[in-house]
Coordinates of C-alpha atoms in Angstrom, one line a residue:
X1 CA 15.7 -53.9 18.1
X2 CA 15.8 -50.4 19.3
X3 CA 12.0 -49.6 21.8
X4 CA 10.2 -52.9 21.5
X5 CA 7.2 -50.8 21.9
X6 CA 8.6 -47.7 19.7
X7 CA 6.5 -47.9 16.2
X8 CA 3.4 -48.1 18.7
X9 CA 3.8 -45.2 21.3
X10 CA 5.5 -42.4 19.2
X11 CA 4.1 -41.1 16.0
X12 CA 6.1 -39.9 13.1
X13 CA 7.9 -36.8 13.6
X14 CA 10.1 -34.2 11.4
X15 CA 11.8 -31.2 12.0
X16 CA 10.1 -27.9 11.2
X17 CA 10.7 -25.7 8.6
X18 CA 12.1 -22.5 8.8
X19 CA 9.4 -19.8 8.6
X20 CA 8.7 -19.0 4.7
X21 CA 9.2 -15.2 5.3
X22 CA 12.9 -15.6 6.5
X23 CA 13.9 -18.8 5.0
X24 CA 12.9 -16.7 1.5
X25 CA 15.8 -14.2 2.7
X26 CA 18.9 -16.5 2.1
X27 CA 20.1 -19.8 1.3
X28 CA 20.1 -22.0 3.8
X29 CA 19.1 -25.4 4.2
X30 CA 15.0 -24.6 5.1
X31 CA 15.0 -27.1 8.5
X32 CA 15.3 -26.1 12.0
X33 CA 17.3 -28.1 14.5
X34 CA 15.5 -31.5 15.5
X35 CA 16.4 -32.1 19.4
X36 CA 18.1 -35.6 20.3
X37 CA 15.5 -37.3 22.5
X38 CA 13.1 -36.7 19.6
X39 CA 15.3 -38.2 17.1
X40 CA 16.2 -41.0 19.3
X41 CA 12.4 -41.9 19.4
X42 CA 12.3 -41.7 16.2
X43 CA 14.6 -44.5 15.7
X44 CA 12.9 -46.4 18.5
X45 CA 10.4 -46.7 15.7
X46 CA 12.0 -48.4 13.7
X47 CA 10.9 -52.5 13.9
X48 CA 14.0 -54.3 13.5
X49 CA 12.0 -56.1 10.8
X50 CA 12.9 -59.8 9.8
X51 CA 12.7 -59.2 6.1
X52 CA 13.7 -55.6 6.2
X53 CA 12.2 -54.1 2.9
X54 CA 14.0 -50.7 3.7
X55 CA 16.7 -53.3 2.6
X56 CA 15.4 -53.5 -0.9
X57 CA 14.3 -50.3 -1.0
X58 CA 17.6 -48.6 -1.3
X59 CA 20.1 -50.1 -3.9
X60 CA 23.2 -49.2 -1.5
X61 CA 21.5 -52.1 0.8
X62 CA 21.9 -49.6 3.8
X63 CA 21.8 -51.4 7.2
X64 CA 18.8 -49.3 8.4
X65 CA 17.5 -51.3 11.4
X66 CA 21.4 -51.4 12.8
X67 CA 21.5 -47.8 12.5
X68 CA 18.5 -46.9 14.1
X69 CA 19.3 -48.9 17.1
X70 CA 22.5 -47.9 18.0
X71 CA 21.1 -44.2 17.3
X72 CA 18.4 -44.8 19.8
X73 CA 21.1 -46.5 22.3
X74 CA 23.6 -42.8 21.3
X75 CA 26.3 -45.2 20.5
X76 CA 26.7 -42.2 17.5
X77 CA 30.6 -43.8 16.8
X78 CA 29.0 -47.2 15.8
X79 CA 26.3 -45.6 13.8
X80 CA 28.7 -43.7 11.3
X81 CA 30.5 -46.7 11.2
X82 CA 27.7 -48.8 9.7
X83 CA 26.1 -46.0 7.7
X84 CA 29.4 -45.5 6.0
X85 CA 29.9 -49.4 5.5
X86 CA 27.2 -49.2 2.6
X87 CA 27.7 -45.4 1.8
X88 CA 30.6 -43.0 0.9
X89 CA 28.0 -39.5 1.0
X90 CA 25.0 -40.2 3.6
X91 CA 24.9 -36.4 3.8
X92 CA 23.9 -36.0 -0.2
X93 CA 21.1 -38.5 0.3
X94 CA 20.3 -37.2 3.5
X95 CA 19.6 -34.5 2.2
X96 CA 18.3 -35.0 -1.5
X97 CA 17.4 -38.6 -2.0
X98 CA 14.0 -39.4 -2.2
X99 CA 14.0 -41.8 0.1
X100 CA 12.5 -45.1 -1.4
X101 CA 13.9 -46.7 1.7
X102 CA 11.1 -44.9 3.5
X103 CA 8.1 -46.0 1.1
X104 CA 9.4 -49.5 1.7
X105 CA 9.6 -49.4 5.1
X106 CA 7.2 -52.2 6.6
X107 CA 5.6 -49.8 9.7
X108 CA 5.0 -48.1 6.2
X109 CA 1.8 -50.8 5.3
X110 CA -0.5 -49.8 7.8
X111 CA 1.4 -46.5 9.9
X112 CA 3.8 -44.1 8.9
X113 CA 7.6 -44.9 7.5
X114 CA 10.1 -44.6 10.0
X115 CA 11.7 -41.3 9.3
X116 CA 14.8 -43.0 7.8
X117 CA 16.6 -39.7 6.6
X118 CA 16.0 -37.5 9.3
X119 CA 18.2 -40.2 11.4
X120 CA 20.9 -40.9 8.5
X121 CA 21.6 -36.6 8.5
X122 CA 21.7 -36.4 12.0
X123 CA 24.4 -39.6 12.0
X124 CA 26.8 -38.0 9.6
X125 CA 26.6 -34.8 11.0
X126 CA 27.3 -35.2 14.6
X127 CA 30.4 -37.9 12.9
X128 CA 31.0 -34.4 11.2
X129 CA 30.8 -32.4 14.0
X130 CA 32.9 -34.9 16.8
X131 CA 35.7 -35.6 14.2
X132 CA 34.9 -39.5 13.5
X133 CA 34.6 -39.0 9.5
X134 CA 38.6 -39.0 9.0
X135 CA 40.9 -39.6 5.7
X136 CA 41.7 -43.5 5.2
X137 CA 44.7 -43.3 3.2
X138 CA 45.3 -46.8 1.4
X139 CA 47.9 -49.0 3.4
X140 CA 50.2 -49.9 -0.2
X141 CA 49.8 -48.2 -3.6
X142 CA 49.0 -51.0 -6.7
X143 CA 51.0 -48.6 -9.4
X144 CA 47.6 -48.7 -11.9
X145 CA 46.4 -45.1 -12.3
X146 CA 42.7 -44.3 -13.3
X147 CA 41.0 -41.7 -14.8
X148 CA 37.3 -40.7 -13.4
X149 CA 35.5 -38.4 -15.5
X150 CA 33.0 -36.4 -14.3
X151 CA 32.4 -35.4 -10.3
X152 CA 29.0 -36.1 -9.8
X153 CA 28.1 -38.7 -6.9
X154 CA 28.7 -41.8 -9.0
X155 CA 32.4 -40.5 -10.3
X156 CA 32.9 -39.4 -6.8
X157 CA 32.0 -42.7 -5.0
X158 CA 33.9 -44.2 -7.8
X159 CA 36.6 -42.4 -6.9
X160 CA 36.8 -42.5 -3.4
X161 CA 36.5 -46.4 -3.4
X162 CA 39.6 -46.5 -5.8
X163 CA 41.2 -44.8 -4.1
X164 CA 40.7 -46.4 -0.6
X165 CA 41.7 -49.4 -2.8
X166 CA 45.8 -48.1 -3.5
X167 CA 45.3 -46.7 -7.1
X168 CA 46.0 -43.2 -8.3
X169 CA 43.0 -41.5 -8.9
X170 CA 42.4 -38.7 -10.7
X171 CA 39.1 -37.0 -11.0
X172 CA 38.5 -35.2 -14.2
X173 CA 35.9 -32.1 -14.3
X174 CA 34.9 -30.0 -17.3
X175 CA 33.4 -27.0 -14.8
X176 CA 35.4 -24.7 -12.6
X177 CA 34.8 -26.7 -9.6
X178 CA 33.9 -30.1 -8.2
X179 CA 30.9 -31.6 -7.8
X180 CA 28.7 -31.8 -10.9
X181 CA 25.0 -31.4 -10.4
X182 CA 25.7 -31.2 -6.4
X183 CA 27.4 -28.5 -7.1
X184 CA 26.1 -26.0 -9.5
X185 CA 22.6 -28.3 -9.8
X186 CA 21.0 -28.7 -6.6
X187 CA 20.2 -24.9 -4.9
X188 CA 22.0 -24.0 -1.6
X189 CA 18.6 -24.2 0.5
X190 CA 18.1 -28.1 -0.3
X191 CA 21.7 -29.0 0.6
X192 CA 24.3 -26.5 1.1
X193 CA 27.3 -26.6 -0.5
X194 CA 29.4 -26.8 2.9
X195 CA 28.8 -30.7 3.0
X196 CA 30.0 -31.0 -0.4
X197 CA 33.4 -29.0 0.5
X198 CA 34.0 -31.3 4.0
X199 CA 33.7 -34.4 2.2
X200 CA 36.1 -33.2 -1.1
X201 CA 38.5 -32.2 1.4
X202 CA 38.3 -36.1 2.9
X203 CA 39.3 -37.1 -0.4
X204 CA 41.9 -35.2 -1.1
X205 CA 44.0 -35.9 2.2
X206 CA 43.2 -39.9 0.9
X207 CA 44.9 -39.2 -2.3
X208 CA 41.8 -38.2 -4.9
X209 CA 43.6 -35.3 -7.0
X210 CA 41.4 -33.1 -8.6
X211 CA 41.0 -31.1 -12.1
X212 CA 38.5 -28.6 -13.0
X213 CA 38.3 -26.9 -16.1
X214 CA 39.4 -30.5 -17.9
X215 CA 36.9 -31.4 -20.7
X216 CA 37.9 -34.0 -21.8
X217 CA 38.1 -34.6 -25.7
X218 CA 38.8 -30.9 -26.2
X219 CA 41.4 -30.4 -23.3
X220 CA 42.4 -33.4 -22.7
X221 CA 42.7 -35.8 -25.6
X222 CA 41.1 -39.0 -25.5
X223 CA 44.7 -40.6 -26.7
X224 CA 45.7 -39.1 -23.4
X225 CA 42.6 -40.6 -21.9
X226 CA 42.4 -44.2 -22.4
X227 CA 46.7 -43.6 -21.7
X228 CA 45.2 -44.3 -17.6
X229 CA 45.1 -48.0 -16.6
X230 CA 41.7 -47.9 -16.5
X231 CA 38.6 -45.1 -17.3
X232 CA 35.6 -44.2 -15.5
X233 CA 32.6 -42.5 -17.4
X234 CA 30.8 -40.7 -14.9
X235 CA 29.4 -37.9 -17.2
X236 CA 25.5 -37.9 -16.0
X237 CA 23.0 -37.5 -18.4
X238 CA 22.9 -34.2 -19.7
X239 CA 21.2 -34.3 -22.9
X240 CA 18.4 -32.2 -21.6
X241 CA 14.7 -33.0 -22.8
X242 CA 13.5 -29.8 -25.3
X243 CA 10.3 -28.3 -26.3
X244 CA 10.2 -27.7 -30.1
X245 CA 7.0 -25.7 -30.3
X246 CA 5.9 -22.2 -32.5
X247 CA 7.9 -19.2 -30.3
X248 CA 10.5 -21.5 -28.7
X249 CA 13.1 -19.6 -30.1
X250 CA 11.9 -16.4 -28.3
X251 CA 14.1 -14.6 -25.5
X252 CA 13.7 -15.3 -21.6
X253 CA 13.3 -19.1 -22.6
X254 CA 15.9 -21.4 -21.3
X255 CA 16.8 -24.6 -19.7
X256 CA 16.3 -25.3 -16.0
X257 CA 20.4 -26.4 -16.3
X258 CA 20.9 -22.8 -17.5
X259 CA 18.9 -21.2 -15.0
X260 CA 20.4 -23.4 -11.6
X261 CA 24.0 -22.8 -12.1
X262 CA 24.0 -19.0 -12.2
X263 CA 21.9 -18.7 -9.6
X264 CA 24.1 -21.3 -7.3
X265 CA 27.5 -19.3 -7.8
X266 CA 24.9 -16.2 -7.0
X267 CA 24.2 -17.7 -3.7
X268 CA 28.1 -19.1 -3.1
X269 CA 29.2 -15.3 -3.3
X270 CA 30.9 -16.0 -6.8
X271 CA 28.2 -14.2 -9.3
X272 CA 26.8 -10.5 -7.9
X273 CA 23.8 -11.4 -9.9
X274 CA 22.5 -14.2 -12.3
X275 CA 22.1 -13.5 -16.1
X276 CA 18.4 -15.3 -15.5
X277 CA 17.3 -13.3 -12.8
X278 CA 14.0 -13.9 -12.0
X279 CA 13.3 -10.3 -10.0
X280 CA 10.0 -8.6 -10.9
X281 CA 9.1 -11.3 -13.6
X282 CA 6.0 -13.7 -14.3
X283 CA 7.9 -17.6 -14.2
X284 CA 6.9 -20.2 -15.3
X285 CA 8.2 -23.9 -15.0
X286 CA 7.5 -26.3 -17.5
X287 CA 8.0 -30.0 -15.8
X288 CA 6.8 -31.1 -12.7
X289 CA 9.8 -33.2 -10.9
X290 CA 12.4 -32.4 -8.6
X291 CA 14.6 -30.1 -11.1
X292 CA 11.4 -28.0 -11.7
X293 CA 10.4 -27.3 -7.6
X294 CA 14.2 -26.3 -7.8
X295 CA 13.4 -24.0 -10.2
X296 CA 10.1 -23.0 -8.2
X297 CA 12.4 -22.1 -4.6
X298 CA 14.9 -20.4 -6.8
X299 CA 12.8 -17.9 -8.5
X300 CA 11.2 -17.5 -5.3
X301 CA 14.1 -16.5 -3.2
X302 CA 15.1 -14.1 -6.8
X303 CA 12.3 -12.3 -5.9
X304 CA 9.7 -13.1 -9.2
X305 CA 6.0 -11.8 -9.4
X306 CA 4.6 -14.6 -9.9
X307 CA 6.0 -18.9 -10.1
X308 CA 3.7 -21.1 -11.6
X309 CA 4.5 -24.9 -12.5
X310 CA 3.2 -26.6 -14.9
X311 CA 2.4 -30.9 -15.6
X312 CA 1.1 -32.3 -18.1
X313 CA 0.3 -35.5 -15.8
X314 CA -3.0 -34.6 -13.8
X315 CA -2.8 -34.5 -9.9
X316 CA -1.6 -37.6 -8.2
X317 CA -3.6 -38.9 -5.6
X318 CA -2.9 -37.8 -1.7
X319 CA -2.1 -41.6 -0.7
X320 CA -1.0 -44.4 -2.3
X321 CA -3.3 -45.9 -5.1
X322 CA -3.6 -49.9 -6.3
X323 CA -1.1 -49.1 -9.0
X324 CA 1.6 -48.2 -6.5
X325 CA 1.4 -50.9 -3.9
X326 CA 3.7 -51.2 -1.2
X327 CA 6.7 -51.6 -0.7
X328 CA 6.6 -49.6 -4.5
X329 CA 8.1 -46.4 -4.4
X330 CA 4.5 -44.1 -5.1
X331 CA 3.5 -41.3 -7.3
X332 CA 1.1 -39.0 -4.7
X333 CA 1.2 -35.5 -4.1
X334 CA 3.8 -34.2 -2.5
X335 CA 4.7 -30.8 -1.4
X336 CA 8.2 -29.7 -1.4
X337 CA 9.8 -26.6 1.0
X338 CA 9.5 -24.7 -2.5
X339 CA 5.9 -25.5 -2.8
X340 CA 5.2 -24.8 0.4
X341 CA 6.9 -20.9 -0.5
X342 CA 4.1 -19.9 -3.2
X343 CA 3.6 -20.2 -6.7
X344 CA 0.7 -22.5 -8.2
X345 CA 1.1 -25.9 -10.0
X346 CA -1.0 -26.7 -13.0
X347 CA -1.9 -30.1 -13.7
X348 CA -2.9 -31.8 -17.0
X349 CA -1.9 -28.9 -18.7
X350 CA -0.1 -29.1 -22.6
X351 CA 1.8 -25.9 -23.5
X352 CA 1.2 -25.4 -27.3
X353 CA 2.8 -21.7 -28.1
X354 CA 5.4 -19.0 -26.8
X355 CA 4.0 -15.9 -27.8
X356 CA 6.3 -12.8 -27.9
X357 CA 6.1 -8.9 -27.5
X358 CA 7.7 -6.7 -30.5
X359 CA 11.1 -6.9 -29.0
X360 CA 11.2 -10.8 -29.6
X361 CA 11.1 -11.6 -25.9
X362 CA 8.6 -14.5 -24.2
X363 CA 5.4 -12.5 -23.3
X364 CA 3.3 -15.5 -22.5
X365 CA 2.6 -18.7 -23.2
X366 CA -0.8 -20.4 -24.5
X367 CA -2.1 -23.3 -22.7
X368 CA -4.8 -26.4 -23.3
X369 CA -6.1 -28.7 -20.9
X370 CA -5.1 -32.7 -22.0
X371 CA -6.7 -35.3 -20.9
X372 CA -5.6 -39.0 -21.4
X373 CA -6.1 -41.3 -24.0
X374 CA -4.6 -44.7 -25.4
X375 CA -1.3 -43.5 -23.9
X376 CA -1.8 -39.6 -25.9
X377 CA -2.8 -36.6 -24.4
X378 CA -5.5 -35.5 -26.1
X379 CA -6.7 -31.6 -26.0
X380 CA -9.9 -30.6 -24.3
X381 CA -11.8 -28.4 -26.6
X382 CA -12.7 -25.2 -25.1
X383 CA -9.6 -25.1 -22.5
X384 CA -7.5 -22.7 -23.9
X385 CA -5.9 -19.8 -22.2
X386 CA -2.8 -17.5 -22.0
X387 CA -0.5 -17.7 -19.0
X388 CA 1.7 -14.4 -18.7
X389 CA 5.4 -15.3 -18.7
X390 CA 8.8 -13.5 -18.9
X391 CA 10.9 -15.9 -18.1
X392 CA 10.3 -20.0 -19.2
X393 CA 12.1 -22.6 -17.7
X394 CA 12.3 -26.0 -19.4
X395 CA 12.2 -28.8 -16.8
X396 CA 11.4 -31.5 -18.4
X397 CA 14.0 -34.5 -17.8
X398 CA 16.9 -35.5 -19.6
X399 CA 17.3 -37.8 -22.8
X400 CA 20.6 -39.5 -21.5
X401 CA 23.9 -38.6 -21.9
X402 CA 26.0 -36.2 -24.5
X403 CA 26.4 -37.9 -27.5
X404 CA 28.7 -35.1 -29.1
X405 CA 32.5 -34.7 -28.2
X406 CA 33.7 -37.8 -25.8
X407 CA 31.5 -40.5 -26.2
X408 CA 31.7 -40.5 -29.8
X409 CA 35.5 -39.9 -30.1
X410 CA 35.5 -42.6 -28.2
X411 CA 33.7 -44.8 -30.4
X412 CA 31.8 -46.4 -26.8
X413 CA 29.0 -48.7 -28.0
X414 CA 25.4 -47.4 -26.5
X415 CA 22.1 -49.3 -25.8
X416 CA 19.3 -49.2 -26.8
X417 CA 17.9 -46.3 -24.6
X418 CA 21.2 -44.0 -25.9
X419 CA 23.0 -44.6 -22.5
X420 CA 26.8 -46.4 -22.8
X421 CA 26.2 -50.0 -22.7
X422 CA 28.0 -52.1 -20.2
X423 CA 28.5 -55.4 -19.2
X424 CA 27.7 -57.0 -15.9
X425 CA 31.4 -55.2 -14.4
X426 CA 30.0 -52.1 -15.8
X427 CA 32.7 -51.9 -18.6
X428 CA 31.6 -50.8 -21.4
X429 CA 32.8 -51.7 -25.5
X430 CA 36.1 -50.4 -24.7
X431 CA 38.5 -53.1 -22.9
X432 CA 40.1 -50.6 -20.1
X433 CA 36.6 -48.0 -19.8
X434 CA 34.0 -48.4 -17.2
X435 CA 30.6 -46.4 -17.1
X436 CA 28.7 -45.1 -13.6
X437 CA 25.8 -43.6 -13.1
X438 CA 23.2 -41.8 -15.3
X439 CA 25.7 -42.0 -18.2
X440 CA 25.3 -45.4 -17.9
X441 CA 21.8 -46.0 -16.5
X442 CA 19.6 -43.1 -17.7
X443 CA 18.4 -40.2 -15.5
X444 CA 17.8 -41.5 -12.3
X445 CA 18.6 -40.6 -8.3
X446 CA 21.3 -39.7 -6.0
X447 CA 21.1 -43.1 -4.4
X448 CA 21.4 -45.1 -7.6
X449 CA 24.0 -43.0 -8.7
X450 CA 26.2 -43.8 -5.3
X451 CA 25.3 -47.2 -5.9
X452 CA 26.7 -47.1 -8.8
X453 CA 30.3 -45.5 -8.3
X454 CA 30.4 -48.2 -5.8
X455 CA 29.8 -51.2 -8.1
X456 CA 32.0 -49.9 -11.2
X457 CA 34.9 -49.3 -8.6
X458 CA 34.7 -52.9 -7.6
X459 CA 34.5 -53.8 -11.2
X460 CA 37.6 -51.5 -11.6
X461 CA 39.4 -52.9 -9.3
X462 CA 39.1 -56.9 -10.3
X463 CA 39.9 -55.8 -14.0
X464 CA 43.1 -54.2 -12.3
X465 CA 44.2 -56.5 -9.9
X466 CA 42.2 -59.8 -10.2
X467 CA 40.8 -59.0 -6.5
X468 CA 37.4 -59.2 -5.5
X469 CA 37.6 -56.6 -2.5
X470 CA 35.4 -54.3 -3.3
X471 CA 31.8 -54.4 -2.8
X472 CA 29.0 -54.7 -5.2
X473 CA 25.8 -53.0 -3.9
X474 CA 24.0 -53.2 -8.1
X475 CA 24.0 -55.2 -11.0
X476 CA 23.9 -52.6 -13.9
X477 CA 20.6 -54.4 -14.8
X478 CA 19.2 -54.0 -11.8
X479 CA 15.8 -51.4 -10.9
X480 CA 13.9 -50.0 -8.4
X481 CA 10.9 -52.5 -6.8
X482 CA 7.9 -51.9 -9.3

């Protein structure tokens, strides 16, 4: 146990934001520095718990309490050592996961969580910063090359944990550069793209090779393909959820997966400006998740009038309600750093028309208030109203992964939800393919999707070699605590 009397004499702390007014001038990740002696109490906090829920709370099965100890101790080499035991990337979910260790936390009942992240960021990046995170080239080669397509955080876990293992990776990627949604996805200011770089370049010196520009099925044919000793289908679901409604057709309507990846190669010094630029313009955000607050910090830092969000859910509660128990990860409000910038969110809200000016561009949209019933959102008569809009972005989920092109030249069977189906190695209808991540498990987050990489790779590896080395953090049938 880190401070036997920690979770009682300190009180939960974070670092600050940046200032709105500056942080809305560039890029950046929006937190300030967080002094040492303050993080170290932090992780005096933590209660060294004999059941630790934090445990169950992340599917990686990070070694929380261990961490926090030696943190509070500033044995920082034995830290990174067992945060990277369980995970390849704690800077992406330091950053951008959720943290549903942190809901689970046990201090959590009757206090507040343990700052859980706060303490995994600062471990890998002093590791970064004293030159502890270092290539570990494999020790013998197995000869058995594999194919890992896609470069999100599952095909990248995937891949790394392959190739740690002795085979010849070879990650396959259909943009210009690697990463997938941590690339071109998630905007600079929630994790820049610098951490992304440091840990690519890890890989390479361990033996990962790299193509960009590869989509495979159309590049690369899937003859060639399944050719590879084994397959990983790391794709990500990327069937984006639309809105079929009178006026969707209408210019200055897109997708929030149109609107991000400009505006990331905007703020990476490759685009002078995006083709979506919100400058000067009336936004609004359809879809009230993570992609859409993206959406929200983007415009703002494009410079638009006005940013409103809309939900068609009503307001969640401020604290947890009987429905979300702990150690349940909880629906309540939260307000993100793009919140916290401006704009308005809209709650229990239905859109039911684009309307258009005489040039054929979005003008507005019209709005009615829902409420719920049975299950269907019902209109409330009298509610509705026109919202001034130039620029619409759908951010309303994804339906699973691309049907069109690879998966169905490959012939891969799919479940019932439209996601590849898999067996308990995560190999899918096809003798030598494995599936990771969202293209296997439906939209979900950066934690499962590490998770994931992890488990097909060890999966991988016994198909390959008949070892069982590797470790196995998920079951593919296996969810988050409800």
């Amino acid at each position: 146990m880190a401070d036997p009397k920690g979770f009682l004499t300190t009180t939960r702390e974070e670092p600050k934001r940046r200032p709105v007014d500056l942080r809305l001038m560039d890029w950046r990740e929006v937190y300030e520095d967080f002094a040492t002696t303050k993080l170290q109490k932090q992780a005096g906090r933590c209660m060294d718990c004999g059941i630790p829920f934090c445990h169950q709370g992340c599917p990686l099965g990070n070694l929380i309490p261990e961490w926090n100890t030696l943190t509070w101790r500033e044995d920082w080499q034995q830290a990174i050592e067992r945060l990277h035991a369980t995970n390849n990337f704690p800077e992406f979910t330091g950053t951008l996961c959720p943290a549903p260790c942190e809901t689970a936390c046990v201090l959590g009942i009757n206090d507040d969580p343990v700052t859980i992240k706060r303490v995994e960021i600062s471990i890998i990046d002093r590791a970064f910063d004293e030159g502890w995170v270092t290539p570990q080239v494999p020790v013998a080669l197995t000869g058995k090359k594999v194919a890992v397509v896609g470069s999100g955080p599952s095909g990248l876990a995937a891949a790394q944990q392959l190739t740690r293992a002795g085979h010849s990776v070879v990650v396959l990627e259909r943009a210009d550069k690697i990463g997938g949604l941590l690339r071109y996805g998630i905007p600079e200011f929630k994790m820049e793209k610098s951490r992304l770089d440091r840990r690519l370049d890890q890989m390479r010196a361990e033996g990962t090779e790299f193509r960009t520009s590869v989509n495979v099925g159309v590049d690369l044919p899937v003859a060639e393909l399944l050719a590879y000793d084994a397959v990983v289908l790391a794709g990500g679901a990327t069937d984006w959820r639309d809105l079929p409604i009178p006026g969707r057709e209408l210019d200055g309507i897109h997708q929030a997966m149109e609107f991000l990846p400009p505006a990331n190669r905007v703020a990476s010094g490759e685009l002078e400006k995006s083709p979506f630029d919100a400058a000067g313009l009336d936004v609004v955000v359809i879809g009230g998740g993570d992609t859409g607050a993206d959406c929200v910090g983007t415009s703002h830092r494009q410079g638009a009038r006005s940013v409103t969000q809309l939900e068609i859910m009503p307001k969640p509660p401020e604290a947890r309600s009987a429905a979300h128990p702990w150690p349940t990860y909880p629906m309540i409000y939260r307000v993100s750093s793009a919140h916290e910038e401006g704009g308005e969110r809209l709650y229990a809200v239905n859109t039911q028309e684009f309307l258009g000016d005489s040039e054929g561009r979005v003008r507005a949209l019209k709005l009615v208030e829902v409420r719920n019933e049975g299950g269907k959102f019902v209109p409330v008569p009298g509610t509705e109203r026109e919202l001034p809009a130039q620029l619409v972005l759908l951010a309303m989920g994804f339906l699973g992964p691309q049907k069109q092109g690879l998966l169905e030249d490959l012939g891969v069977e799919l479940d019932a939800r439209g996601n590849v189906a898999r067996d308990k190695a995560f190999k899918t209808s096809l003798d030598n393919v494995f599936v990771a991540g969202d293209m296997g498990r439906g939209q979900s987050l950066i934690v499962w999707a590490i998770a994931e990489g992890r488990s097909a790779a060890a999966g991988v590896d016994a198909y390959l070699t008949g070892r069982d080395v590797l470790p196995r953090p998920i079951a593919p049938t296996d969810r988050p605590i409800a």
